JSON list of C-alpha atoms in Angstrom, two decimals:
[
{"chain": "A", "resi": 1, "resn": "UNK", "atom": "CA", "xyz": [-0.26, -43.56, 116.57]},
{"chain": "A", "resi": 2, "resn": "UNK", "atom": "CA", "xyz": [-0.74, -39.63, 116.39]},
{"chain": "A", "resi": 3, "resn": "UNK", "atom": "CA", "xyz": [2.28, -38.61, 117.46]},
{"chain": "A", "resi": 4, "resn": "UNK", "atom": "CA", "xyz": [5.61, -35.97, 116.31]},
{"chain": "A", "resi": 5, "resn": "UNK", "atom": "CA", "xyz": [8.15, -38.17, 114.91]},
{"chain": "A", "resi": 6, "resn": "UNK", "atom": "CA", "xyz": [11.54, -37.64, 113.79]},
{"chain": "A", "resi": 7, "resn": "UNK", "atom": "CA", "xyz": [14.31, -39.14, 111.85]},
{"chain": "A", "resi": 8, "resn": "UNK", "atom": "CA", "xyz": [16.80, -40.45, 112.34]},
{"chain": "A", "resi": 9, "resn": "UNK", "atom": "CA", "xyz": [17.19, -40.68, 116.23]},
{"chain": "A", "resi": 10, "resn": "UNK", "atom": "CA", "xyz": [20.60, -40.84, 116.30]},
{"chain": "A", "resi": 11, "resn": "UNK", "atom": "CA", "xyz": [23.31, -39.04, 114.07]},
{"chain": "A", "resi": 12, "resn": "UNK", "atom": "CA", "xyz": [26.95, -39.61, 113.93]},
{"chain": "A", "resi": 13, "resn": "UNK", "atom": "CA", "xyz": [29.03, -37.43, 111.17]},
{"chain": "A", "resi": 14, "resn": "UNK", "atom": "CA", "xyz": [32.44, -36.18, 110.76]},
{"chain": "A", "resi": 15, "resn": "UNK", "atom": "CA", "xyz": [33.42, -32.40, 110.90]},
{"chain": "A", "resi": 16, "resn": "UNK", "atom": "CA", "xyz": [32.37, -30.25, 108.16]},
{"chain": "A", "resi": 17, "resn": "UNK", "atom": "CA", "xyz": [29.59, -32.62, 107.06]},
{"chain": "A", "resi": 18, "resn": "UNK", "atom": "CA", "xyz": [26.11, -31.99, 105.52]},
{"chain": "A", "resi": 19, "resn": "UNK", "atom": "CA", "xyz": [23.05, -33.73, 107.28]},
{"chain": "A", "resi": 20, "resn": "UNK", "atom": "CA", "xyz": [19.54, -33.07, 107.66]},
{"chain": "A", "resi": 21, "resn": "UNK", "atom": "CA", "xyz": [16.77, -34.50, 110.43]},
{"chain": "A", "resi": 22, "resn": "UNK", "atom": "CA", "xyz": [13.54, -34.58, 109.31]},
{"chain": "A", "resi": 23, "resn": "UNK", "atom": "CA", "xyz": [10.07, -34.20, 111.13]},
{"chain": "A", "resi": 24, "resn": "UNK", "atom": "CA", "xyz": [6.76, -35.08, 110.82]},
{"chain": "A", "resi": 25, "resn": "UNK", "atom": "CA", "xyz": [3.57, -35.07, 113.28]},
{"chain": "A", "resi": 26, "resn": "UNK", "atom": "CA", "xyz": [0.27, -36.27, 112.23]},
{"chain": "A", "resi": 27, "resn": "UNK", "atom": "CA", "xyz": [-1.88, -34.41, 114.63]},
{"chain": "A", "resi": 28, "resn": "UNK", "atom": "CA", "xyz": [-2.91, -31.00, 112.29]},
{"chain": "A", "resi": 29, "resn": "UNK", "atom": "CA", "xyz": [-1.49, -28.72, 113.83]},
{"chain": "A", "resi": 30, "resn": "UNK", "atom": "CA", "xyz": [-0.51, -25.93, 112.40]},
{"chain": "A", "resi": 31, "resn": "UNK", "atom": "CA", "xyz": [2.58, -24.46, 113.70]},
{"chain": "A", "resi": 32, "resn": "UNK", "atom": "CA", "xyz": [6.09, -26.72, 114.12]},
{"chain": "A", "resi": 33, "resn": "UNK", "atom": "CA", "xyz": [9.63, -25.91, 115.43]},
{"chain": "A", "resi": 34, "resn": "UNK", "atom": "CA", "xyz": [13.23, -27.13, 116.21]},
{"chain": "A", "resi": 35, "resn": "UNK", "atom": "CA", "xyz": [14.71, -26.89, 119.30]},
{"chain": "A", "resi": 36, "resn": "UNK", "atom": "CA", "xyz": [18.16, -27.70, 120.46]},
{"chain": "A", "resi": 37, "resn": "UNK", "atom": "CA", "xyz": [18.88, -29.02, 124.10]},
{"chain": "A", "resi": 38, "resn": "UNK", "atom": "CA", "xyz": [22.46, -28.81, 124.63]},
{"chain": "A", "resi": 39, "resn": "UNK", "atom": "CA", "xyz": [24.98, -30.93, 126.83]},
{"chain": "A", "resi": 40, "resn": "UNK", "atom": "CA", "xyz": [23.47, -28.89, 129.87]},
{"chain": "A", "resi": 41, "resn": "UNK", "atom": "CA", "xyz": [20.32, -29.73, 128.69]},
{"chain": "A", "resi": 42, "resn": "UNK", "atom": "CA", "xyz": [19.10, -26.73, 128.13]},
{"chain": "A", "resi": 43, "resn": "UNK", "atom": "CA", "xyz": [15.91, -26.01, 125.64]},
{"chain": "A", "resi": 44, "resn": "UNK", "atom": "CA", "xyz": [16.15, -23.44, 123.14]},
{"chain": "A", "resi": 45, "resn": "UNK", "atom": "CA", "xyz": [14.09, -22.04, 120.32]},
{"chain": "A", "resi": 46, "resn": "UNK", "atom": "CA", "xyz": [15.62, -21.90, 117.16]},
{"chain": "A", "resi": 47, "resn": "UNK", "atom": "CA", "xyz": [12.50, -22.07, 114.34]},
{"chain": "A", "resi": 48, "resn": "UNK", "atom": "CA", "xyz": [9.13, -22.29, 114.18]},
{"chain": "A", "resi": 49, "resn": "UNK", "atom": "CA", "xyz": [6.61, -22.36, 111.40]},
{"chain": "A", "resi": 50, "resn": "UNK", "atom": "CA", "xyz": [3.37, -21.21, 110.98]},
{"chain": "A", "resi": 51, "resn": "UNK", "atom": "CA", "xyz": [1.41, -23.23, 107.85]},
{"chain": "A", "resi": 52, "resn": "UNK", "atom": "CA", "xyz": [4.87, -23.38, 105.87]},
{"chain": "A", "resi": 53, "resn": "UNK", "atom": "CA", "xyz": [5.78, -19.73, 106.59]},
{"chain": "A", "resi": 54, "resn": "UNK", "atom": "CA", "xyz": [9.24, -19.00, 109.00]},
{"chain": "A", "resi": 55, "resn": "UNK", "atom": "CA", "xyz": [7.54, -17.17, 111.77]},
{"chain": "A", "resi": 56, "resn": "UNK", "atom": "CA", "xyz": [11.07, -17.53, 114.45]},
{"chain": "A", "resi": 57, "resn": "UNK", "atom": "CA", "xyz": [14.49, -17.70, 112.88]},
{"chain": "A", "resi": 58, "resn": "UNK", "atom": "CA", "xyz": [16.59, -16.93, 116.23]},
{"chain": "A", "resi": 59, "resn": "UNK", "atom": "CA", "xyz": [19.80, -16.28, 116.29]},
{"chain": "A", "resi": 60, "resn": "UNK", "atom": "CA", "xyz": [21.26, -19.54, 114.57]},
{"chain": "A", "resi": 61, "resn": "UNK", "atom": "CA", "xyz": [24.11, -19.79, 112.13]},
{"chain": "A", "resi": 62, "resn": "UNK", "atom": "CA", "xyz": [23.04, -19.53, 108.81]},
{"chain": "A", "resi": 63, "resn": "UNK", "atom": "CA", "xyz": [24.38, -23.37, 108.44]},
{"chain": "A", "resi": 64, "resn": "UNK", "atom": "CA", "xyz": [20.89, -23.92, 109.69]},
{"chain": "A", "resi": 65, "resn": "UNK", "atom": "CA", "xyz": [18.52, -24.22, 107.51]},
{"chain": "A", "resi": 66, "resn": "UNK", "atom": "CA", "xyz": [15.09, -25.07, 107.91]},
{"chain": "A", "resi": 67, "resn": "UNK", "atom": "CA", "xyz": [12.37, -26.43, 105.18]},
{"chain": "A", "resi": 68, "resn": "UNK", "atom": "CA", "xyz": [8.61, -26.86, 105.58]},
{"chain": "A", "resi": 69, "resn": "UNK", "atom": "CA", "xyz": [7.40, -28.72, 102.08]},
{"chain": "A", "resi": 70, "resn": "UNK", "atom": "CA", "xyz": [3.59, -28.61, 103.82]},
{"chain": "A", "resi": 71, "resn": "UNK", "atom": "CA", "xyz": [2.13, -28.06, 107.06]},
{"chain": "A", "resi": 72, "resn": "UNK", "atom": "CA", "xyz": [2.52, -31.63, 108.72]},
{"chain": "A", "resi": 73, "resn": "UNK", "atom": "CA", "xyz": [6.78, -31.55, 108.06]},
{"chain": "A", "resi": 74, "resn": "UNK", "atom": "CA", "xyz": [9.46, -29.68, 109.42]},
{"chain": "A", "resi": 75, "resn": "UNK", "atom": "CA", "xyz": [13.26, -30.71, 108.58]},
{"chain": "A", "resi": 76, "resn": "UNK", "atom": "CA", "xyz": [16.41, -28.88, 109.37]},
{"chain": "A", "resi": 77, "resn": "UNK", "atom": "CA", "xyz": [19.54, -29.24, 106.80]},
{"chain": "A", "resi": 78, "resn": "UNK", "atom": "CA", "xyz": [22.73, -28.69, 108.78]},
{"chain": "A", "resi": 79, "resn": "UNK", "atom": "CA", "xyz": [26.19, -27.83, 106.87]},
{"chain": "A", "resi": 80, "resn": "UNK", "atom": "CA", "xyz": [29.21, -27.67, 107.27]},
{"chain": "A", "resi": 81, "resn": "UNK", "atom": "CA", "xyz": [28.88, -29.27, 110.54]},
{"chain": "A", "resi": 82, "resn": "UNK", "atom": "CA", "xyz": [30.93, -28.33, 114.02]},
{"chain": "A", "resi": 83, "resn": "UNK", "atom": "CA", "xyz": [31.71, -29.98, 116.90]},
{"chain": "A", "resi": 84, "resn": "UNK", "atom": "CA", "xyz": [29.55, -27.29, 118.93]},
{"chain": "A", "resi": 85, "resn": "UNK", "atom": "CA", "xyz": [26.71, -28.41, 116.94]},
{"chain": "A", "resi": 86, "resn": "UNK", "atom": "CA", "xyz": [26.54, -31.94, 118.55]},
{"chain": "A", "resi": 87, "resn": "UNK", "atom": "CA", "xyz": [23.57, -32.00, 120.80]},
{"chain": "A", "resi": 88, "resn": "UNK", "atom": "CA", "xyz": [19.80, -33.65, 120.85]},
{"chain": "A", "resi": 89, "resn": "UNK", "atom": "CA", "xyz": [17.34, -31.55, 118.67]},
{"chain": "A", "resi": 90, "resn": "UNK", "atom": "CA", "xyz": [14.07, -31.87, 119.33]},
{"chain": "A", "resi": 91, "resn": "UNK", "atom": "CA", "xyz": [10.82, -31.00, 116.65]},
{"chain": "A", "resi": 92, "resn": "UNK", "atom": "CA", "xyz": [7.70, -29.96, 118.01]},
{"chain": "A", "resi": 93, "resn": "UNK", "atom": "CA", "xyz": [4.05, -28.83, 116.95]},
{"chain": "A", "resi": 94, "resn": "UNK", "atom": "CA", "xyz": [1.19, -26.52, 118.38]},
{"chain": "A", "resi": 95, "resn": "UNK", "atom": "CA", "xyz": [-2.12, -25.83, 116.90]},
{"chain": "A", "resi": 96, "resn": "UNK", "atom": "CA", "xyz": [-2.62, -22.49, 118.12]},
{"chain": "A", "resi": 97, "resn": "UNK", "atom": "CA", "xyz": [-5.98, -21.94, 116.26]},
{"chain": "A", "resi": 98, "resn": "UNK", "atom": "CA", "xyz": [-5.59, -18.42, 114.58]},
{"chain": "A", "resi": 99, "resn": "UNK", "atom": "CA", "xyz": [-4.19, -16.65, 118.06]},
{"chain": "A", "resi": 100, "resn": "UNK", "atom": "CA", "xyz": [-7.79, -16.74, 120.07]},
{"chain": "A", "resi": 101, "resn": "UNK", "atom": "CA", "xyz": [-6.23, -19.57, 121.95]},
{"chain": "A", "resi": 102, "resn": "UNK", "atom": "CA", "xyz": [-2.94, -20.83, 122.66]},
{"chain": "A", "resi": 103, "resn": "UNK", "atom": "CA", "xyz": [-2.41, -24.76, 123.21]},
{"chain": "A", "resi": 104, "resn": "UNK", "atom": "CA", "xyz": [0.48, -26.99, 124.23]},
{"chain": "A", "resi": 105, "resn": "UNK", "atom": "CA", "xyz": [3.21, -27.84, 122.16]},
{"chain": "A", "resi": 106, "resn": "UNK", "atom": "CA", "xyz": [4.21, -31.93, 121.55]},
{"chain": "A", "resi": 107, "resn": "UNK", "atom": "CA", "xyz": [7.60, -33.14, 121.13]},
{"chain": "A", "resi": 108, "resn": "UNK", "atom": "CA", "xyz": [8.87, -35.25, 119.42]},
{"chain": "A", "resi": 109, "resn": "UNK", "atom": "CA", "xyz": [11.82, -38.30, 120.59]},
{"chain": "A", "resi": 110, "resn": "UNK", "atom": "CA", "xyz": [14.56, -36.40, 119.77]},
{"chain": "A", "resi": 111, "resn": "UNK", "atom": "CA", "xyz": [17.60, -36.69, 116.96]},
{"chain": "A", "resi": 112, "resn": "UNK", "atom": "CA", "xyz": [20.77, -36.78, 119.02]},
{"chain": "A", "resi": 113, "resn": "UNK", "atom": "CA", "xyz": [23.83, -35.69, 116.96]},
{"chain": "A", "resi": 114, "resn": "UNK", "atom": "CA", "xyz": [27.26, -36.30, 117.31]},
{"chain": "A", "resi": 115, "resn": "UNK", "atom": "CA", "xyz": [29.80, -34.43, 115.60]},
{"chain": "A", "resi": 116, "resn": "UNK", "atom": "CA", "xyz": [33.28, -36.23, 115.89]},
{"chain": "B", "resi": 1, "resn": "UNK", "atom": "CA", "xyz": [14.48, -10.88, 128.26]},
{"chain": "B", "resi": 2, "resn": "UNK", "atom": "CA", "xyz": [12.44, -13.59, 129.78]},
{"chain": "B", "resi": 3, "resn": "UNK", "atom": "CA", "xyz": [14.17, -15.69, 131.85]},
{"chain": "B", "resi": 4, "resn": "UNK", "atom": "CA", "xyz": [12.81, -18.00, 133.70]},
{"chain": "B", "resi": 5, "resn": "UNK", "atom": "CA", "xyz": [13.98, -20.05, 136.60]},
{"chain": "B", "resi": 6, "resn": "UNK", "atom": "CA", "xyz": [13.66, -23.50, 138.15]},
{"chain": "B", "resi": 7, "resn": "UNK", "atom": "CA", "xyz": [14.60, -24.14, 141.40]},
{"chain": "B", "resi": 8, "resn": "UNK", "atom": "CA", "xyz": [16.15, -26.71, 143.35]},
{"chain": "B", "resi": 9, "resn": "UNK", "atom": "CA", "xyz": [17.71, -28.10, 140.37]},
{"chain": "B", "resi": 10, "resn": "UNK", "atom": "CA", "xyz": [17.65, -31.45, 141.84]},
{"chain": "B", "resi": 11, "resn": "UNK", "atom": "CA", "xyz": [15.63, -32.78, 144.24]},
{"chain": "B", "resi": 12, "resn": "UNK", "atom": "CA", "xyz": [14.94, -36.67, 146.04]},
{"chain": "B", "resi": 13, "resn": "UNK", "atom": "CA", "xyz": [12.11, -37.29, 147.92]},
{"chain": "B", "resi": 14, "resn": "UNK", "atom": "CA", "xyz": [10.79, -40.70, 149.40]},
{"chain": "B", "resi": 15, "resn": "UNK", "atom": "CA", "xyz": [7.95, -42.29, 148.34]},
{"chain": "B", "resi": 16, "resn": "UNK", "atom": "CA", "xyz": [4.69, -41.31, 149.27]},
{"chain": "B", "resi": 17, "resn": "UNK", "atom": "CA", "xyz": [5.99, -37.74, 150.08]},
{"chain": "B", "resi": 18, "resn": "UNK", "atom": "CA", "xyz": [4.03, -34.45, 148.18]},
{"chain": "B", "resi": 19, "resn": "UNK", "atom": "CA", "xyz": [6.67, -32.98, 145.51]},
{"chain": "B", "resi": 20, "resn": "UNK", "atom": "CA", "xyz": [6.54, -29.63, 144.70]},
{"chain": "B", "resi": 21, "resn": "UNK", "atom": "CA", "xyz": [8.36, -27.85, 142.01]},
{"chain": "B", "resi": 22, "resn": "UNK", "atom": "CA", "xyz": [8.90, -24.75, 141.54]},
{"chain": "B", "resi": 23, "resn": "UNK", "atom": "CA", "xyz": [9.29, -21.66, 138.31]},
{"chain": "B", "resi": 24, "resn": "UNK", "atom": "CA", "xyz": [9.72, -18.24, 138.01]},
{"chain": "B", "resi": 25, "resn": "UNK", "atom": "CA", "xyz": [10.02, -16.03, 134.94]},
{"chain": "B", "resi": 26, "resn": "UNK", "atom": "CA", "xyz": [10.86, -12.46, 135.11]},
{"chain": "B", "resi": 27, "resn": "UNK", "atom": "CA", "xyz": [8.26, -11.13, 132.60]},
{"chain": "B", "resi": 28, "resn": "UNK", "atom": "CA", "xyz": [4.80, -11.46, 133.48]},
{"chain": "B", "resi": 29, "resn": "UNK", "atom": "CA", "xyz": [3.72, -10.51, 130.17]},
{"chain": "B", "resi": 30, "resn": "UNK", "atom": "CA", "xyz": [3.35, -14.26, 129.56]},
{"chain": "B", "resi": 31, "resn": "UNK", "atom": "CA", "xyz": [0.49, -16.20, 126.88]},
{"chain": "B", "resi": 32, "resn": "UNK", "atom": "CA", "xyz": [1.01, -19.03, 128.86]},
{"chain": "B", "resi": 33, "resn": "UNK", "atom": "CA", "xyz": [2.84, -21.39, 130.64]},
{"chain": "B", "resi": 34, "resn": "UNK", "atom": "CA", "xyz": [3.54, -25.08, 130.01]},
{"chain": "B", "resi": 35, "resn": "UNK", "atom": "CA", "xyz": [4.82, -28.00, 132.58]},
{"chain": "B", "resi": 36, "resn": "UNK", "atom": "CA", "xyz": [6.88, -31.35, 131.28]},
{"chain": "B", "resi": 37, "resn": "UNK", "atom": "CA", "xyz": [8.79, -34.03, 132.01]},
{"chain": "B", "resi": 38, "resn": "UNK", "atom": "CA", "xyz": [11.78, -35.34, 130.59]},
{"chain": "B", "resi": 39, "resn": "UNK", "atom": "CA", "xyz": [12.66, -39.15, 130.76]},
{"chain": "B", "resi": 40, "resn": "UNK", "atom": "CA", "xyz": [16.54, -39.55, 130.08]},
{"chain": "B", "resi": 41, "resn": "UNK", "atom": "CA", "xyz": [16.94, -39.89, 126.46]},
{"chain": "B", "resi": 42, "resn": "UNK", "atom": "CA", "xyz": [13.57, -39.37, 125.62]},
{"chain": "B", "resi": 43, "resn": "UNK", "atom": "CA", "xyz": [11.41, -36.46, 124.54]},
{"chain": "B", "resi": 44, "resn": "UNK", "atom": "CA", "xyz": [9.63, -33.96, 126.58]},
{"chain": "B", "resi": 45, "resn": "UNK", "atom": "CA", "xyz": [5.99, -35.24, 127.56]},
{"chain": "B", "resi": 46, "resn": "UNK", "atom": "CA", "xyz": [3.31, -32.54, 128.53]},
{"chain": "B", "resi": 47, "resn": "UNK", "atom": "CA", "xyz": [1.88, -32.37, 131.50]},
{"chain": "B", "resi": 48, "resn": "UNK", "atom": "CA", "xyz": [-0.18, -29.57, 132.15]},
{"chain": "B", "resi": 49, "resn": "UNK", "atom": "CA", "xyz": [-0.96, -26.30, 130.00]},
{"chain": "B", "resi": 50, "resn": "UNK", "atom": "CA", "xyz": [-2.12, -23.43, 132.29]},
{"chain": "B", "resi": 51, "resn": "UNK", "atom": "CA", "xyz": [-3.04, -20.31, 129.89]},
{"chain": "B", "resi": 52, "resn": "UNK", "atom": "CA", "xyz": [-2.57, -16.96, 131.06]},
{"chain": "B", "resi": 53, "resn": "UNK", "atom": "CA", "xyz": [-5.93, -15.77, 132.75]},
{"chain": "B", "resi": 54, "resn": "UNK", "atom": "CA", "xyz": [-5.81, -19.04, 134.29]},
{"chain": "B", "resi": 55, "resn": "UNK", "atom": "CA", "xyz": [-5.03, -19.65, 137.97]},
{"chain": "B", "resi": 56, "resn": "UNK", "atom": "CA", "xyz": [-4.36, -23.51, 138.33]},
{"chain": "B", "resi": 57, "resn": "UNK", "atom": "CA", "xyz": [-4.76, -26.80, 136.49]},
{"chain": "B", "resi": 58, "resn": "UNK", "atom": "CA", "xyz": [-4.84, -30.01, 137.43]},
{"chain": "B", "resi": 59, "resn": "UNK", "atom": "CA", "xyz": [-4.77, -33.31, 136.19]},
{"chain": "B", "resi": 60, "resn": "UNK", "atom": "CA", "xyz": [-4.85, -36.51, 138.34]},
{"chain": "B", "resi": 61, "resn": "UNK", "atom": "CA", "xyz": [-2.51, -36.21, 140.91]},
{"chain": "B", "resi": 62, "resn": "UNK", "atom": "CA", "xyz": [-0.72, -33.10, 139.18]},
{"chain": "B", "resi": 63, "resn": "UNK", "atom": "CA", "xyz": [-1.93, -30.12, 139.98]},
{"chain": "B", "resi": 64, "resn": "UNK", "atom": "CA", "xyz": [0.07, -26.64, 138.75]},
{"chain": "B", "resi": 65, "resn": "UNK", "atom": "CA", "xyz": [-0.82, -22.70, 139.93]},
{"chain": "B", "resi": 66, "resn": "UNK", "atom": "CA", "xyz": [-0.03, -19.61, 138.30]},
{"chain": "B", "resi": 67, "resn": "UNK", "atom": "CA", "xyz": [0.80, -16.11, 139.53]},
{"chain": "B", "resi": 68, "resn": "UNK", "atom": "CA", "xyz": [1.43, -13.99, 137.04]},
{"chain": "B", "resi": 69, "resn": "UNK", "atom": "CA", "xyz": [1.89, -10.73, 138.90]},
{"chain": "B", "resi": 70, "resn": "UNK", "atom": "CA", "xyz": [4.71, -12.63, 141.35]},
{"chain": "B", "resi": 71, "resn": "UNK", "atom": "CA", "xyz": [6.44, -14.58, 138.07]},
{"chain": "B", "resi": 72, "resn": "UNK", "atom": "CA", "xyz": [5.67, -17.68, 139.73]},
{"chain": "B", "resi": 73, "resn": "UNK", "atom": "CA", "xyz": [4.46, -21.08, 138.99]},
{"chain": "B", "resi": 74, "resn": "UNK", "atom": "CA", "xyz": [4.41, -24.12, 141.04]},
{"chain": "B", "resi": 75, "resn": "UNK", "atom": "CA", "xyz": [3.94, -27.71, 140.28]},
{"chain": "B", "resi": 76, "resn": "UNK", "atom": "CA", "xyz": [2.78, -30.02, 143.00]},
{"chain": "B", "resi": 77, "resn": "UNK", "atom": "CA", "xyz": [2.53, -34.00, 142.62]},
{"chain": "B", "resi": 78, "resn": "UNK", "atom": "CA", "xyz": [0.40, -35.74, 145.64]},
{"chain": "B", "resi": 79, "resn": "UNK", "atom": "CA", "xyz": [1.83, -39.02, 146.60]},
{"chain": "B", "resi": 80, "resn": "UNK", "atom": "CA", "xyz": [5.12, -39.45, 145.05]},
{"chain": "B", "resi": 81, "resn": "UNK", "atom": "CA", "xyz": [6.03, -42.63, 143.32]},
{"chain": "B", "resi": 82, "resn": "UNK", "atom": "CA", "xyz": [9.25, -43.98, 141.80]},
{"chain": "B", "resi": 83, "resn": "UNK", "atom": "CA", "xyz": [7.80, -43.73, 138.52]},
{"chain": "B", "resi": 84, "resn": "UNK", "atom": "CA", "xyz": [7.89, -39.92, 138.83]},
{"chain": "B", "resi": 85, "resn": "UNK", "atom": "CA", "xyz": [11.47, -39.73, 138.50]},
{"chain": "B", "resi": 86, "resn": "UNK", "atom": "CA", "xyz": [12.32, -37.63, 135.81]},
{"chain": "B", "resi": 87, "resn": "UNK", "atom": "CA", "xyz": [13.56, -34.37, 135.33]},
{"chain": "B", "resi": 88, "resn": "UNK", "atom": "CA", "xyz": [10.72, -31.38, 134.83]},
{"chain": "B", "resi": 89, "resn": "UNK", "atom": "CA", "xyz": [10.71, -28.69, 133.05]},
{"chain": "B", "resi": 90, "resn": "UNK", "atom": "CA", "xyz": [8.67, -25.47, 132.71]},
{"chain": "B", "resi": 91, "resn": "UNK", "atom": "CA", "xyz": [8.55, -23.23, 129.27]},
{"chain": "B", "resi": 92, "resn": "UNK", "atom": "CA", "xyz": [6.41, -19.96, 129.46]},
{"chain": "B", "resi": 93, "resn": "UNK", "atom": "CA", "xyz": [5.04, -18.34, 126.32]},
{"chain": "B", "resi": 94, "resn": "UNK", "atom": "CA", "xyz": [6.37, -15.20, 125.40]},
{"chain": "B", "resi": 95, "resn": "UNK", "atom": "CA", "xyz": [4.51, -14.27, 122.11]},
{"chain": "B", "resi": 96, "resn": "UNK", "atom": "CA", "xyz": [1.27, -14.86, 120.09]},
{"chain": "B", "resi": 97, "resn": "UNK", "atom": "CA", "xyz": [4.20, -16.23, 117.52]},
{"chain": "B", "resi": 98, "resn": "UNK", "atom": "CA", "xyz": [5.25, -19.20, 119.30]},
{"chain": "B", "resi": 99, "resn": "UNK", "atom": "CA", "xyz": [8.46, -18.06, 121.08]},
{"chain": "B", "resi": 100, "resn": "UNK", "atom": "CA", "xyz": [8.69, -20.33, 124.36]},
{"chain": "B", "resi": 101, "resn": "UNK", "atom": "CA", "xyz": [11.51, -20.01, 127.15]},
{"chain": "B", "resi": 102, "resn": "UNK", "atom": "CA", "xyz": [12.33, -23.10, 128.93]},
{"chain": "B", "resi": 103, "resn": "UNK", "atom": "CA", "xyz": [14.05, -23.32, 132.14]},
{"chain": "B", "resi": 104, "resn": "UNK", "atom": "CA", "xyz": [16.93, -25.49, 133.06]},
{"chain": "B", "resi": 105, "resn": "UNK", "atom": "CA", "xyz": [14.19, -28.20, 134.49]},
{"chain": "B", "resi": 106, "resn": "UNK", "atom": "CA", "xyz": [14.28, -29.84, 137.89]},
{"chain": "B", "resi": 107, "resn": "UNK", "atom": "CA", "xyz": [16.13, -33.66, 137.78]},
{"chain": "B", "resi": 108, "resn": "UNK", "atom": "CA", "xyz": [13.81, -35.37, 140.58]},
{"chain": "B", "resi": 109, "resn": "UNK", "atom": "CA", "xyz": [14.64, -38.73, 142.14]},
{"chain": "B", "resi": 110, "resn": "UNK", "atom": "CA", "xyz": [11.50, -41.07, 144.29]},
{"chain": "B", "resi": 111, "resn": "UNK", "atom": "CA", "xyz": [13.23, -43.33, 146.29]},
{"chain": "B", "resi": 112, "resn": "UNK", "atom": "CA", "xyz": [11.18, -46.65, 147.29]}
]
């Protein structure tokens, strides 16, 4: 199926852990980025990538840390997790074909994490 | 700042009834503007992309307008059915980056 997948789907971790969520999609696009819905479930931006380059970095803790190997994956490494960080993040993509034309992002399922 | 707005915040309708939900954003600056729906615990699904110099879109019974100069968009859904119980959301496109601003979605219940 052509489709943006994610791993794992859920996430339960103890204060002050290290864990990362990884993302794939399989549909060429070119641009992919992590969002985080909070308990109020509200979306918001915190990276996106452009062909492996950081093209949105917004105002995130520097725990954060993003990685695109190649075009097709985006993961996010979280340390020293908090209990604020527990919420579902959600990876998306976009091909956005060299700005002439903007198209619609797809999401993936979701990685819900729980920080206890 | 964008900011953009969806109101009711929940809404129930019986079935067969027209839904219509609406957004506003307070920059109409905007590339373009996206409609979705959210199943609970599930990802965001895409319903209709309506690009700035655009005026509607539509797509089977969906069918979503765009007024840039009034910040408004609206989504209407002809013949309601229980299946279109979800929550919806709008994002609007602020840059040729890839920064999108969601809104706080609409939860809406069918009833049979």
């Amino acid at each position: 199926d052509t489709a943006v997948s994610q791993t794992p789907k859920y996430l339960v971790t103890q204060m002050g852990n290290d864990k990362s969520i990884k993302c794939e999609q399989n549909l060429g696009h070119d641009t992919m980025y992590w969002y985080k819905q909070d308990s109020k479930k509200f979306l918001k931006i915190m990276f996106s990538y452009n062909n492996k380059e950081l093209i949105i970095n917004e105002t995130v803790p520097n725990r954060f840390s993003p990685k695109s190997p190649d075009k097709a994956h985006l993961n996010l490494h979280i340390n020293s997790l908090e209990l604020g960080d527990s919420a579902v993040y959600f990876c998306a993509s976009s091909q956005d074909r060299g700005g002439v034309t903007y198209n619609e992002q797809f999401f993936g399922p979701g990685t819900r994490l729980t920080v206890l | 700042k964008q900011e953009v707005t969806q109101i009711p915040a929940a809404l129930s309708v019986p079935e067969g009834e027209n839904l219509v939900l609406n957004c506003s954003f307070t920059d109409s600056a905007i590339y373009n503007l996206q409609w979705f729906r959210q199943d609970p615990g599930k990802g965001l699904t895409s319903l209709l992309l309506i690009q700035s110099s655009q005026r509607e879109q539509t797509s089977g019974r969906l069918n979503a307008s765009l007024d840039k100069s009034s910040g408004r968009s609206t989504l209407y859904i002809a013949a309601s059915q229980p299946g279109d119980s979800a929550t919806y959301l709008c994002a609007v496109r602020t840059d040729s980056w890839g920064k999108f601003q969601f809104g706080a979605g609409t939860q809406v219940v069918v009833t049979p």
